CSV table of C-alpha atoms in Angstrom, one decimal:
chain,number,residue,atom,x,y,z
Y,115,MET,CA,-0.1,-0.1,0.1
Y,116,ALA,CA,1.1,3.7,-0.5
Y,117,ALA,CA,-1.0,5.6,2.0
Y,118,SER,CA,0.5,8.9,1.0
Y,119,ILE,CA,-0.7,8.7,-2.6
Y,120,ALA,CA,-4.1,10.4,-2.9
Y,121,PRO,CA,-6.9,8.1,-4.6
Y,122,ALA,CA,-7.0,9.9,-7.8
Y,123,ASP,CA,-3.4,9.8,-8.2
Y,124,ARG,CA,-3.2,6.0,-7.3
Y,125,MET,CA,-6.0,5.4,-10.0
Y,126,LEU,CA,-4.0,7.2,-12.6
Y,127,ILE,CA,-1.0,5.0,-11.9
Y,128,GLU,CA,-3.1,1.8,-11.9
Y,129,TRP,CA,-4.7,2.6,-15.1
Y,130,GLU,CA,-1.4,3.5,-16.9
Y,131,CYS,CA,0.2,0.2,-16.0
Y,132,ASP,CA,-3.1,-1.5,-17.1
Y,133,ARG,CA,-2.5,0.6,-20.5
Y,134,LEU,CA,0.9,-0.8,-20.8
Y,135,VAL,CA,-0.2,-4.2,-20.3
Y,136,ARG,CA,-2.6,-3.9,-23.0
Y,137,ARG,CA,0.0,-2.1,-25.4
Y,138,PHE,CA,1.9,-4.9,-24.9
Y,139,ALA,CA,-0.4,-7.3,-26.2
Y,140,MET,CA,-1.4,-5.1,-29.2
Y,141,LEU,CA,2.1,-4.6,-30.2
Y,142,ASN,CA,3.1,-8.1,-29.6
Y,143,ASP,CA,0.2,-9.4,-32.1
Y,144,ASP,CA,1.3,-6.7,-34.6
Y,145,ARG,CA,4.7,-8.1,-34.4
Y,146,ASP,CA,6.1,-4.5,-33.8
Y,147,HIS,CA,9.2,-5.6,-31.9
Y,148,ASP,CA,10.6,-1.9,-31.8
Y,149,GLY,CA,7.4,-0.6,-30.2
Y,150,LEU,CA,7.6,-3.6,-27.6
Y,151,ALA,CA,11.3,-3.1,-26.7
Y,152,ALA,CA,10.3,0.7,-25.9
Y,153,LEU,CA,7.9,-0.6,-23.2
Y,154,PHE,CA,11.0,-1.9,-21.1
Y,155,VAL,CA,13.4,-0.1,-19.2
Y,156,GLU,CA,17.0,-0.4,-20.4
Y,157,ASP,CA,17.8,-3.0,-17.7
Y,158,ALA,CA,14.5,-4.9,-17.7
Y,159,ARG,CA,14.2,-8.8,-17.7
Y,160,PHE,CA,11.5,-10.9,-19.4
Y,161,SER,CA,10.5,-14.4,-19.4
Y,162,ARG,CA,7.8,-16.1,-21.6
Y,163,PRO,CA,4.9,-18.1,-20.2
Y,164,LEU,CA,6.3,-21.0,-21.4
Y,165,ALA,CA,9.6,-20.6,-19.8
Y,166,PRO,CA,9.1,-18.7,-16.8
Y,167,GLU,CA,12.9,-19.3,-15.3
Y,168,SER,CA,14.5,-18.6,-18.7
Y,169,TRP,CA,15.1,-14.8,-18.2
Y,170,THR,CA,16.0,-12.6,-21.3
Y,171,THR,CA,17.9,-9.3,-19.5
Y,172,GLY,CA,18.2,-6.0,-21.2
Y,173,ARG,CA,16.0,-4.0,-23.6
Y,174,GLU,CA,18.3,-4.9,-26.8
Y,175,ALA,CA,17.9,-8.6,-25.9
Y,176,ILE,CA,14.0,-8.3,-25.3
Y,177,ARG,CA,13.8,-6.4,-28.7
Y,178,ALA,CA,16.1,-9.4,-30.5
Y,179,LEU,CA,13.9,-11.8,-28.8
Y,180,PHE,CA,10.7,-10.7,-30.3
Y,181,ARG,CA,12.3,-9.8,-33.5
Y,182,ASP,CA,13.7,-13.4,-34.2
Y,183,ARG,CA,10.8,-15.4,-33.3
Y,184,PRO,CA,9.3,-17.5,-36.2
Y,185,PRO,CA,6.1,-15.5,-37.5
Y,186,ARG,CA,3.0,-16.8,-36.4
Y,187,LEU,CA,-0.8,-15.3,-36.0
Y,188,ALA,CA,-1.5,-14.8,-32.4
Y,189,ARG,CA,-3.8,-13.0,-30.0
Y,190,HIS,CA,-2.9,-12.2,-26.4
Y,191,ILE,CA,-5.8,-11.8,-24.5
Y,192,MET,CA,-5.2,-9.8,-21.3
Y,193,THR,CA,-7.7,-9.6,-18.4
Y,194,ASN,CA,-8.0,-9.3,-14.8
Y,195,THR,CA,-5.0,-6.9,-14.5
Y,196,LEU,CA,-4.5,-6.0,-10.9
Y,197,VAL,CA,-2.0,-3.4,-10.3
Y,198,ASP,CA,-0.7,-2.3,-6.8
Y,199,VAL,CA,0.9,0.9,-6.2
Y,200,VAL,CA,4.0,0.7,-4.3
Y,201,SER,CA,5.4,4.4,-4.4
Y,202,ALA,CA,5.0,7.1,-6.7
Y,203,THR,CA,7.5,5.7,-9.4
Y,204,GLU,CA,6.9,1.8,-8.7
Y,205,ALA,CA,4.1,-0.7,-9.0
Y,206,LYS,CA,3.5,-4.2,-9.5
Y,207,GLY,CA,0.7,-6.4,-10.9
Y,208,ARG,CA,-0.6,-9.6,-12.3
Y,209,THR,CA,-2.5,-10.2,-15.4
Y,210,TYR,CA,-4.2,-13.3,-16.9
Y,211,MET,CA,-3.5,-14.2,-20.3
Y,212,THR,CA,-5.4,-16.3,-22.7
Y,213,PHE,CA,-3.3,-17.3,-25.5
Y,214,VAL,CA,-4.6,-18.4,-28.9
Y,215,SER,CA,-2.3,-18.8,-32.2
Y,216,THR,CA,-1.7,-20.5,-35.6
Y,217,THR,CA,0.9,-20.5,-38.2
Y,218,ASP,CA,-1.2,-21.8,-40.8
Y,219,LEU,CA,-3.0,-19.0,-42.7
Y,220,SER,CA,-4.4,-21.3,-45.4
Y,221,LYS,CA,-8.1,-20.5,-44.4
Y,222,THR,CA,-10.4,-17.6,-43.9
Y,223,PRO,CA,-10.5,-16.8,-41.2
Y,224,PRO,CA,-7.4,-19.1,-40.1
Y,225,VAL,CA,-8.1,-21.8,-37.9
Y,226,ALA,CA,-6.3,-21.8,-34.5
Y,227,GLU,CA,-4.0,-24.6,-33.2
Y,228,PRO,CA,-6.1,-26.9,-31.1
Y,229,VAL,CA,-4.7,-25.4,-27.8
Y,230,LEU,CA,-5.8,-22.5,-25.6
Y,231,MET,CA,-3.1,-21.5,-23.3
Y,232,TYR,CA,-4.3,-20.0,-19.8
Y,233,GLY,CA,-1.3,-18.1,-18.4
Y,234,GLN,CA,-0.5,-15.1,-16.5
Y,235,PHE,CA,2.2,-12.3,-16.4
Y,236,ASP,CA,3.5,-10.8,-13.0
Y,237,ASP,CA,4.8,-7.4,-13.6
Y,238,LEU,CA,7.1,-5.1,-11.9
Y,239,PHE,CA,6.5,-1.4,-13.4
Y,240,VAL,CA,8.7,1.8,-12.8
Y,241,LEU,CA,8.0,5.3,-13.7
Y,242,GLU,CA,11.0,6.5,-16.2
Y,243,GLU,CA,11.0,9.6,-18.2
Y,244,GLY,CA,7.5,10.3,-17.4
Y,245,GLU,CA,6.2,6.9,-18.9
Y,246,TRP,CA,5.4,3.9,-16.8
Y,247,ARG,CA,7.4,1.0,-18.2
Y,248,PHE,CA,8.3,-2.6,-17.5
Y,249,LYS,CA,11.0,-3.5,-15.0
Y,250,GLU,CA,10.3,-7.1,-15.0
Y,251,ARG,CA,7.7,-9.2,-16.6
Y,252,ARG,CA,7.5,-12.9,-15.7
Y,253,GLY,CA,5.2,-15.1,-17.7
Y,254,SER,CA,3.7,-18.5,-16.6
Y,255,VAL,CA,1.2,-21.0,-17.9
Y,256,ALA,CA,-1.4,-22.2,-15.5
Y,257,LEU,CA,-3.7,-24.5,-17.8
Y,258,ARG,CA,-4.2,-25.6,-21.3
Y,259,PHE,CA,-7.6,-26.3,-22.9
Y,260,GLU,CA,-7.4,-28.8,-25.8
Y,261,ALA,CA,-10.0,-29.2,-28.5
Y,262,LYS,CA,-8.9,-32.8,-29.6
Y,263,ALA,CA,-8.1,-35.3,-27.1
E,198,MET,CA,-1.3,12.3,-28.9
E,199,ALA,CA,-3.1,15.2,-27.2
E,200,ALA,CA,-0.5,17.1,-25.4
E,201,SER,CA,-2.7,19.8,-24.2
E,202,ILE,CA,-5.2,17.4,-22.2
E,203,ALA,CA,-4.1,17.0,-18.6
E,204,PRO,CA,-3.5,13.2,-17.9
E,205,ALA,CA,-6.8,12.9,-15.2
E,206,ASP,CA,-9.0,14.6,-18.2
E,207,ARG,CA,-7.3,11.9,-20.8
E,208,MET,CA,-8.0,9.2,-18.5
E,209,LEU,CA,-11.4,10.0,-18.0
E,210,ILE,CA,-12.0,10.2,-21.8
E,211,GLU,CA,-10.2,6.6,-22.2
E,212,TRP,CA,-12.3,5.2,-19.4
E,213,GLU,CA,-15.6,6.6,-21.0
E,214,CYS,CA,-14.6,4.8,-24.2
E,215,ASP,CA,-13.9,1.7,-22.6
E,216,ARG,CA,-17.1,1.9,-21.0
E,217,LEU,CA,-19.0,2.5,-24.2
E,218,VAL,CA,-17.5,-0.7,-25.7
E,219,ARG,CA,-18.5,-2.8,-22.7
E,220,ARG,CA,-22.0,-1.2,-23.2
E,221,PHE,CA,-22.1,-2.2,-26.7
E,222,ALA,CA,-21.6,-5.9,-25.9
E,223,MET,CA,-24.0,-6.0,-22.8
E,224,LEU,CA,-26.7,-4.4,-25.0
E,225,ASN,CA,-25.8,-6.7,-27.9
E,226,ASP,CA,-26.0,-9.6,-25.8
E,227,ASP,CA,-29.2,-8.5,-24.2
E,228,ARG,CA,-30.8,-8.0,-27.8
E,229,ASP,CA,-31.5,-4.4,-26.8
E,230,HIS,CA,-31.5,-2.7,-30.4
E,231,ASP,CA,-32.7,0.6,-29.3
E,232,GLY,CA,-30.1,1.0,-26.5
E,233,LEU,CA,-27.5,-0.2,-29.1
E,234,ALA,CA,-28.7,2.6,-31.7
E,235,ALA,CA,-28.3,5.3,-29.0
E,236,LEU,CA,-24.6,4.4,-28.7
E,237,PHE,CA,-24.0,5.7,-32.3
E,238,VAL,CA,-24.0,9.4,-33.6
E,239,GLU,CA,-26.6,9.8,-36.3
E,240,ASP,CA,-24.3,9.4,-39.2
E,241,ALA,CA,-22.2,6.5,-37.8
E,242,ARG,CA,-21.1,3.6,-39.9
E,243,PHE,CA,-20.8,0.1,-38.4
E,244,SER,CA,-19.4,-3.4,-39.9
E,245,ARG,CA,-19.7,-6.6,-38.3
E,246,PRO,CA,-16.7,-8.8,-37.7
E,247,LEU,CA,-17.6,-11.4,-40.2
E,248,ALA,CA,-18.0,-8.7,-43.1
E,249,PRO,CA,-15.5,-5.8,-42.4
E,250,GLU,CA,-16.0,-3.9,-45.6
E,251,SER,CA,-20.0,-4.1,-45.7
E,252,TRP,CA,-20.8,-1.1,-43.8
E,253,THR,CA,-24.0,0.1,-42.4
E,254,THR,CA,-24.4,3.8,-42.3
E,255,GLY,CA,-26.7,5.7,-40.3
E,256,ARG,CA,-28.1,5.2,-36.7
E,257,GLU,CA,-31.6,4.1,-38.1
E,258,ALA,CA,-29.9,1.5,-40.4
E,259,ILE,CA,-27.7,0.2,-37.6
E,260,ARG,CA,-30.8,-0.1,-35.3
E,261,ALA,CA,-32.4,-2.0,-38.2
E,262,LEU,CA,-29.5,-4.4,-38.7
E,263,PHE,CA,-29.7,-5.4,-34.8
E,264,ARG,CA,-33.3,-5.7,-34.8
E,265,ASP,CA,-33.7,-7.9,-37.8
E,266,ARG,CA,-30.9,-10.3,-36.9
E,267,PRO,CA,-32.0,-13.9,-36.3
E,268,PRO,CA,-32.3,-14.6,-32.5
E,269,ARG,CA,-29.2,-16.2,-30.6
E,270,LEU,CA,-27.9,-16.5,-27.5
E,271,ALA,CA,-24.5,-14.9,-27.7
E,272,ARG,CA,-21.5,-13.4,-25.5
E,273,HIS,CA,-19.5,-10.6,-26.9
E,274,ILE,CA,-16.4,-10.9,-24.6
E,275,MET,CA,-14.5,-7.7,-24.8
E,276,THR,CA,-10.7,-7.1,-23.7
E,277,ASN,CA,-7.6,-5.4,-24.3
E,278,THR,CA,-9.4,-2.1,-25.1
E,279,LEU,CA,-6.7,0.7,-25.8
E,280,VAL,CA,-8.0,4.0,-26.5
E,281,ASP,CA,-6.1,6.9,-27.7
E,282,VAL,CA,-7.3,10.5,-27.3
E,283,VAL,CA,-7.1,12.6,-30.4
E,284,SER,CA,-8.8,15.7,-29.0
E,285,ALA,CA,-11.1,16.8,-26.3
E,286,THR,CA,-13.9,15.6,-28.5
E,287,GLU,CA,-12.5,12.9,-30.6
E,288,ALA,CA,-10.8,9.4,-29.9
E,289,LYS,CA,-9.8,6.2,-31.6
E,290,GLY,CA,-9.5,2.7,-30.2
E,291,ARG,CA,-9.1,-1.0,-30.7
E,292,THR,CA,-10.8,-3.7,-28.6
E,293,TYR,CA,-10.4,-7.6,-28.9
E,294,MET,CA,-13.5,-9.8,-29.1
E,295,THR,CA,-13.9,-13.4,-28.1
E,296,PHE,CA,-17.4,-14.5,-29.5
E,297,VAL,CA,-19.3,-17.5,-28.4
E,298,SER,CA,-22.8,-18.2,-29.4
E,299,THR,CA,-25.8,-20.9,-30.1
E,300,THR,CA,-29.1,-20.8,-31.3
E,301,ASP,CA,-30.0,-24.3,-29.7
E,302,LEU,CA,-31.3,-23.6,-26.4
E,303,SER,CA,-32.4,-27.4,-25.5
E,304,LYS,CA,-30.0,-27.9,-22.7
E,305,THR,CA,-29.2,-26.1,-19.4
E,306,PRO,CA,-27.0,-24.5,-19.7
E,307,PRO,CA,-26.9,-24.3,-23.5
E,308,VAL,CA,-24.1,-25.9,-25.5
E,309,ALA,CA,-22.4,-23.2,-27.5
E,310,GLU,CA,-21.7,-23.9,-31.3
E,311,PRO,CA,-18.4,-25.6,-31.7
E,312,VAL,CA,-16.5,-22.4,-33.0
E,313,LEU,CA,-15.0,-19.4,-30.8
E,314,MET,CA,-14.4,-16.5,-32.8
E,315,TYR,CA,-11.4,-14.1,-32.3
E,316,GLY,CA,-11.9,-10.8,-33.6
E,317,GLN,CA,-11.6,-7.1,-33.1
E,318,PHE,CA,-13.2,-3.7,-33.4
E,319,ASP,CA,-11.5,-0.6,-34.6
E,320,ASP,CA,-13.4,2.3,-33.2
E,321,LEU,CA,-13.5,6.2,-33.7
E,322,PHE,CA,-15.3,7.9,-30.9
E,323,VAL,CA,-17.0,11.4,-30.5
E,324,LEU,CA,-18.2,13.6,-27.7
E,325,GLU,CA,-21.8,14.8,-28.5
E,326,GLU,CA,-24.2,16.2,-26.1
E,327,GLY,CA,-22.1,15.4,-23.4
E,328,GLU,CA,-21.7,11.6,-24.1
E,329,TRP,CA,-19.1,9.8,-25.9
E,330,ARG,CA,-20.4,7.7,-28.9
E,331,PHE,CA,-19.4,5.8,-31.7
E,332,LYS,CA,-18.7,7.6,-35.0
E,333,GLU,CA,-17.1,4.5,-36.9
E,334,ARG,CA,-17.0,0.9,-35.4
E,335,ARG,CA,-15.3,-1.8,-38.1
E,336,GLY,CA,-15.2,-5.3,-37.0
E,337,SER,CA,-12.8,-8.0,-38.2
E,338,VAL,CA,-12.0,-11.3,-37.4
E,339,ALA,CA,-8.6,-12.8,-37.1
E,340,LEU,CA,-9.1,-16.5,-35.8
E,341,ARG,CA,-11.2,-19.2,-35.3
E,342,PHE,CA,-10.9,-22.0,-32.7
E,343,GLU,CA,-12.5,-25.1,-33.5
E,344,ALA,CA,-13.7,-27.8,-30.9
E,345,LYS,CA,-14.1,-30.5,-33.4
E,346,ALA,CA,-12.1,-31.1,-36.4
K,72,MET,CA,-27.6,7.6,-12.4
K,73,ALA,CA,-26.1,9.8,-9.7
K,74,ALA,CA,-26.3,13.2,-11.3
K,75,SER,CA,-24.8,14.9,-8.4
K,76,ILE,CA,-21.5,13.1,-8.5
K,77,ALA,CA,-18.7,14.9,-10.3
K,78,PRO,CA,-17.4,12.7,-13.4
K,79,ALA,CA,-14.0,12.1,-11.9
K,80,ASP,CA,-15.3,10.7,-8.6
K,81,ARG,CA,-18.0,8.5,-10.4
K,82,MET,CA,-15.0,7.0,-12.5
K,83,LEU,CA,-13.2,6.5,-9.2
K,84,ILE,CA,-15.9,4.4,-7.8
K,85,GLU,CA,-16.4,2.4,-10.9
K,86,TRP,CA,-12.6,1.8,-11.0
K,87,GLU,CA,-12.6,0.4,-7.2
K,88,CYS,CA,-15.7,-1.7,-8.1
K,89,ASP,CA,-13.9,-3.0,-11.2
K,90,ARG,CA,-10.8,-3.8,-9.1
K,91,LEU,CA,-13.0,-5.7,-6.4
K,92,VAL,CA,-14.1,-7.9,-9.2
K,93,ARG,CA,-10.6,-8.6,-10.2
K,94,ARG,CA,-9.3,-9.3,-6.8
K,95,PHE,CA,-12.3,-11.8,-6.2
K,96,ALA,CA,-11.1,-13.7,-9.1
K,97,MET,CA,-7.3,-13.8,-8.1
K,98,LEU,CA,-8.0,-14.6,-4.4
K,99,ASN,CA,-10.5,-17.3,-5.6
K,100,ASP,CA,-7.9,-18.8,-7.9
K,101,ASP,CA,-5.3,-18.4,-5.2
K,102,ARG,CA,-7.9,-20.3,-2.8
K,103,ASP,CA,-7.3,-17.5,-0.2
K,104,HIS,CA,-10.6,-17.7,1.4
K,105,ASP,CA,-9.9,-15.3,4.0
K,106,GLY,CA,-9.0,-12.7,1.7
K,107,LEU,CA,-12.0,-13.6,-0.5
K,108,ALA,CA,-14.6,-13.3,2.6
K,109,ALA,CA,-12.9,-9.7,3.3
K,110,LEU,CA,-14.4,-8.5,0.0
K,111,PHE,CA,-17.8,-9.1,1.5
K,112,VAL,CA,-19.8,-6.9,4.1
K,113,GLU,CA,-21.0,-8.7,7.0
K,114,ASP,CA,-24.5,-9.5,5.9
K,115,ALA,CA,-23.7,-10.1,2.3
K,116,ARG,CA,-25.1,-13.1,0.2
K,117,PHE,CA,-23.4,-14.8,-2.6
K,118,SER,CA,-24.7,-17.3,-5.2
K,119,ARG,CA,-22.3,-19.4,-7.6
K,120,PRO,CA,-22.7,-19.4,-11.1
K,121,LEU,CA,-24.0,-23.1,-11.3
K,122,ALA,CA,-26.5,-22.4,-8.5
K,123,PRO,CA,-27.9,-18.9,-9.1
K,124,GLU,CA,-30.8,-19.2,-6.6
K,125,SER,CA,-29.0,-20.9,-4.0
K,126,TRP,CA,-27.8,-18.1,-1.6
K,127,THR,CA,-25.1,-18.2,1.1
K,128,THR,CA,-25.8,-15.6,3.5
K,129,GLY,CA,-23.3,-13.8,5.9
K,130,ARG,CA,-19.5,-13.1,5.5
K,131,GLU,CA,-18.8,-16.2,7.8
K,132,ALA,CA,-20.8,-18.6,5.6
K,133,ILE,CA,-19.1,-17.2,2.5
K,134,ARG,CA,-15.7,-17.9,4.1
K,135,ALA,CA,-16.8,-21.6,4.9
K,136,LEU,CA,-18.4,-22.1,1.4
K,137,PHE,CA,-14.9,-21.2,-0.2
K,138,ARG,CA,-12.8,-22.8,2.5
K,139,ASP,CA,-14.8,-26.1,2.3
K,140,ARG,CA,-14.7,-26.6,-1.6
K,141,PRO,CA,-12.7,-29.7,-3.0
K,142,PRO,CA,-9.5,-28.4,-4.1
K,143,ARG,CA,-9.2,-27.7,-7.9
K,144,LEU,CA,-6.8,-25.6,-10.3
K,145,ALA,CA,-9.0,-22.8,-11.7
K,146,ARG,CA,-9.1,-19.5,-13.7
K,147,HIS,CA,-11.9,-17.0,-13.3
K,148,ILE,CA,-11.4,-14.7,-16.4
K,149,MET,CA,-13.4,-11.7,-15.6
K,150,THR,CA,-14.4,-9.1,-18.6
K,151,ASN,CA,-16.9,-6.8,-19.4
K,152,THR,CA,-17.3,-5.2,-16.2
K,153,LEU,CA,-19.8,-2.4,-16.1
K,154,VAL,CA,-20.3,-0.4,-12.9
K,155,ASP,CA,-23.4,1.9,-12.3
K,156,VAL,CA,-23.0,4.3,-9.5
K,157,VAL,CA,-26.3,4.6,-7.6
K,158,SER,CA,-25.0,6.9,-5.0
K,159,ALA,CA,-21.7,7.8,-3.1
K,160,THR,CA,-22.1,4.7,-1.3
K,161,GLU,CA,-23.9,2.3,-3.6
K,162,ALA,CA,-23.0,0.9,-6.8
K,163,LYS,CA,-24.3,-2.2,-9.1
K,164,GLY,CA,-22.6,-4.0,-12.1
K,165,ARG,CA,-22.4,-6.8,-14.4
K,166,THR,CA,-19.4,-8.8,-15.1
K,167,TYR,CA,-18.7,-11.4,-17.8
K,168,MET,CA,-16.9,-14.9,-16.5
K,169,THR,CA,-15.0,-17.4,-18.4
K,170,PHE,CA,-14.3,-20.3,-16.3
K,171,VAL,CA,-11.7,-23.1,-17.0
K,172,SER,CA,-10.5,-25.5,-14.4
K,173,THR,CA,-9.2,-29.0,-13.7
K,174,THR,CA,-8.7,-31.2,-10.9
K,175,ASP,CA,-6.0,-33.5,-12.7
K,176,LEU,CA,-2.5,-32.0,-12.2
K,177,SER,CA,-0.7,-35.0,-13.7
K,178,LYS,CA,0.4,-32.8,-16.9
K,179,THR,CA,2.7,-29.9,-17.2
K,180,PRO,CA,0.7,-27.6,-17.7
K,181,PRO,CA,-2.2,-29.4,-16.5
K,182,VAL,CA,-5.0,-30.1,-19.1
K,183,ALA,CA,-8.3,-28.4,-18.3
K,184,GLU,CA,-11.6,-30.1,-18.2
K,185,PRO,CA,-13.3,-30.3,-21.8
K,186,VAL,CA,-15.7,-27.4,-21.0
K,187,LEU,CA,-15.4,-23.7,-20.7
K,188,MET,CA,-18.2,-21.9,-19.0
K,189,TYR,CA,-19.4,-18.7,-19.9
K,190,GLY,CA,-21.4,-17.0,-17.0
K,191,GLN,CA,-21.6,-13.6,-15.1
K,192,PHE,CA,-21.8,-12.0,-11.9
K,193,ASP,CA,-24.6,-9.4,-11.0
K,194,ASP,CA,-23.3,-7.3,-8.2
K,195,LEU,CA,-24.6,-5.0,-5.5
K,196,PHE,CA,-21.6,-3.0,-4.2
K,197,VAL,CA,-21.4,-0.8,-0.9
K,198,LEU,CA,-18.8,1.6,0.5
K,199,GLU,CA,-17.9,0.5,4.2
K,200,GLU,CA,-15.1,1.6,6.2
K,201,GLY,CA,-13.7,3.5,3.4
K,202,GLU,CA,-13.6,0.6,1.1
K,203,TRP,CA,-16.0,-0.8,-1.5
K,204,ARG,CA,-17.5,-4.4,-0.9
K,205,PHE,CA,-19.7,-6.7,-2.2
K,206,LYS,CA,-23.1,-6.6,-0.7
K,207,GLU,CA,-24.6,-9.2,-3.0
K,208,ARG,CA,-22.9,-11.4,-5.9
K,209,ARG,CA,-25.2,-13.3,-8.2
K,210,GLY,CA,-23.4,-15.8,-10.2
K,211,SER,CA,-25.1,-17.6,-13.5
K,212,VAL,CA,-24.2,-19.5,-16.5
K,213,ALA,CA,-25.3,-18.5,-20.0
K,214,LEU,CA,-23.3,-21.0,-22.1
K,215,ARG,CA,-21.1,-23.9,-22.2
K,216,PHE,CA,-18.4,-24.6,-24.9
K,217,GLU,CA,-17.4,-28.3,-25.1
K,218,ALA,CA,-14.0,-29.5,-26.7
K,219,LYS,CA,-15.4,-33.1,-27.3
K,220,ALA,CA,-19.0,-34.2,-28.5
């Protein structure tokens, strides 16, 4: 808790961090790796949901991680974002992610792979140069839903 | 960007447009076509996700579009809404939509059709008579997830 | 509507109630029954989505309901939350819920049960001791999506 921050100011921080989470998803699905990298501070670290303990450290390494992925059509559906303000320049949060994707674009609309992944991101946010950015973003997966057995 | 708008005022616009997106979904699923029509300005245009380039233009035509649809039980699940404020009276945004529906109500709870649609809405919002309304709402579908192959 | 409440104050109430809905989901999925109980006022009542008319009344009974459930891994995905402010101390709202779960943890990540439930919560919120809490939370299910026929 950050008792010295007025409710309206706290809401604005929570809202900005929530927007950051949504921008991550949109830029990721748009395959805009430069836009994605700009959401992280210089010394941030990131792990993907399928490899929570495998950290990529530094904005440039994070940019390369996204840039060098095999192309795919994906939707990162972000929900339940809950941000807790630590101070006027620090916050932490958790977001649920539903992930659906395909590499096969032969149909219209494309048919997704027969698995939906249900995961989450645990985030540390910091205010830097007037913008809220990711300091740490740890992915993990909780469940998979399979269309075929 | 709208540099001259204070952060708290910008947040309020973003929030109002986000609420508009959520009200669209609730009213649509409630089959309240008059309520839906009231979310659009008089000369708005709208396209459905399955026919992005087929525009319905004008509030009355939009009302008729929703009113004359075959009945179905549906849920428009709206997530990831990201609104960018253009000016004190204009904004644009994107929202992800997961769509699930059925026309068969024979079971309790009803069993959905074996397809989940993953689409989005790209919106233009305007402030009119003190309320944020849709000026343009363009649907599209990115992926379909199939329960049976 | 609450015409006498300034837009910024109304937004803060809507935001706090939205956060309450998200906290309910996180604490539920974390199986933190004491944390969950603290979100309800002393004389609140709650019904589960699969039994909308079966009310559990009182914070202690609600705590026991959550505490005594069989263990499972679940995700309550909350979306579309729409809160309407009734007065400075009362609000109501509706939230869509997508529910995915499993009791089988033998695989990594665990494979969910072959059903996704699509439901909702209809809520009454009250301000008490400076915090927004649930006065009434009624669950219901609209649709089920099945992976196998």
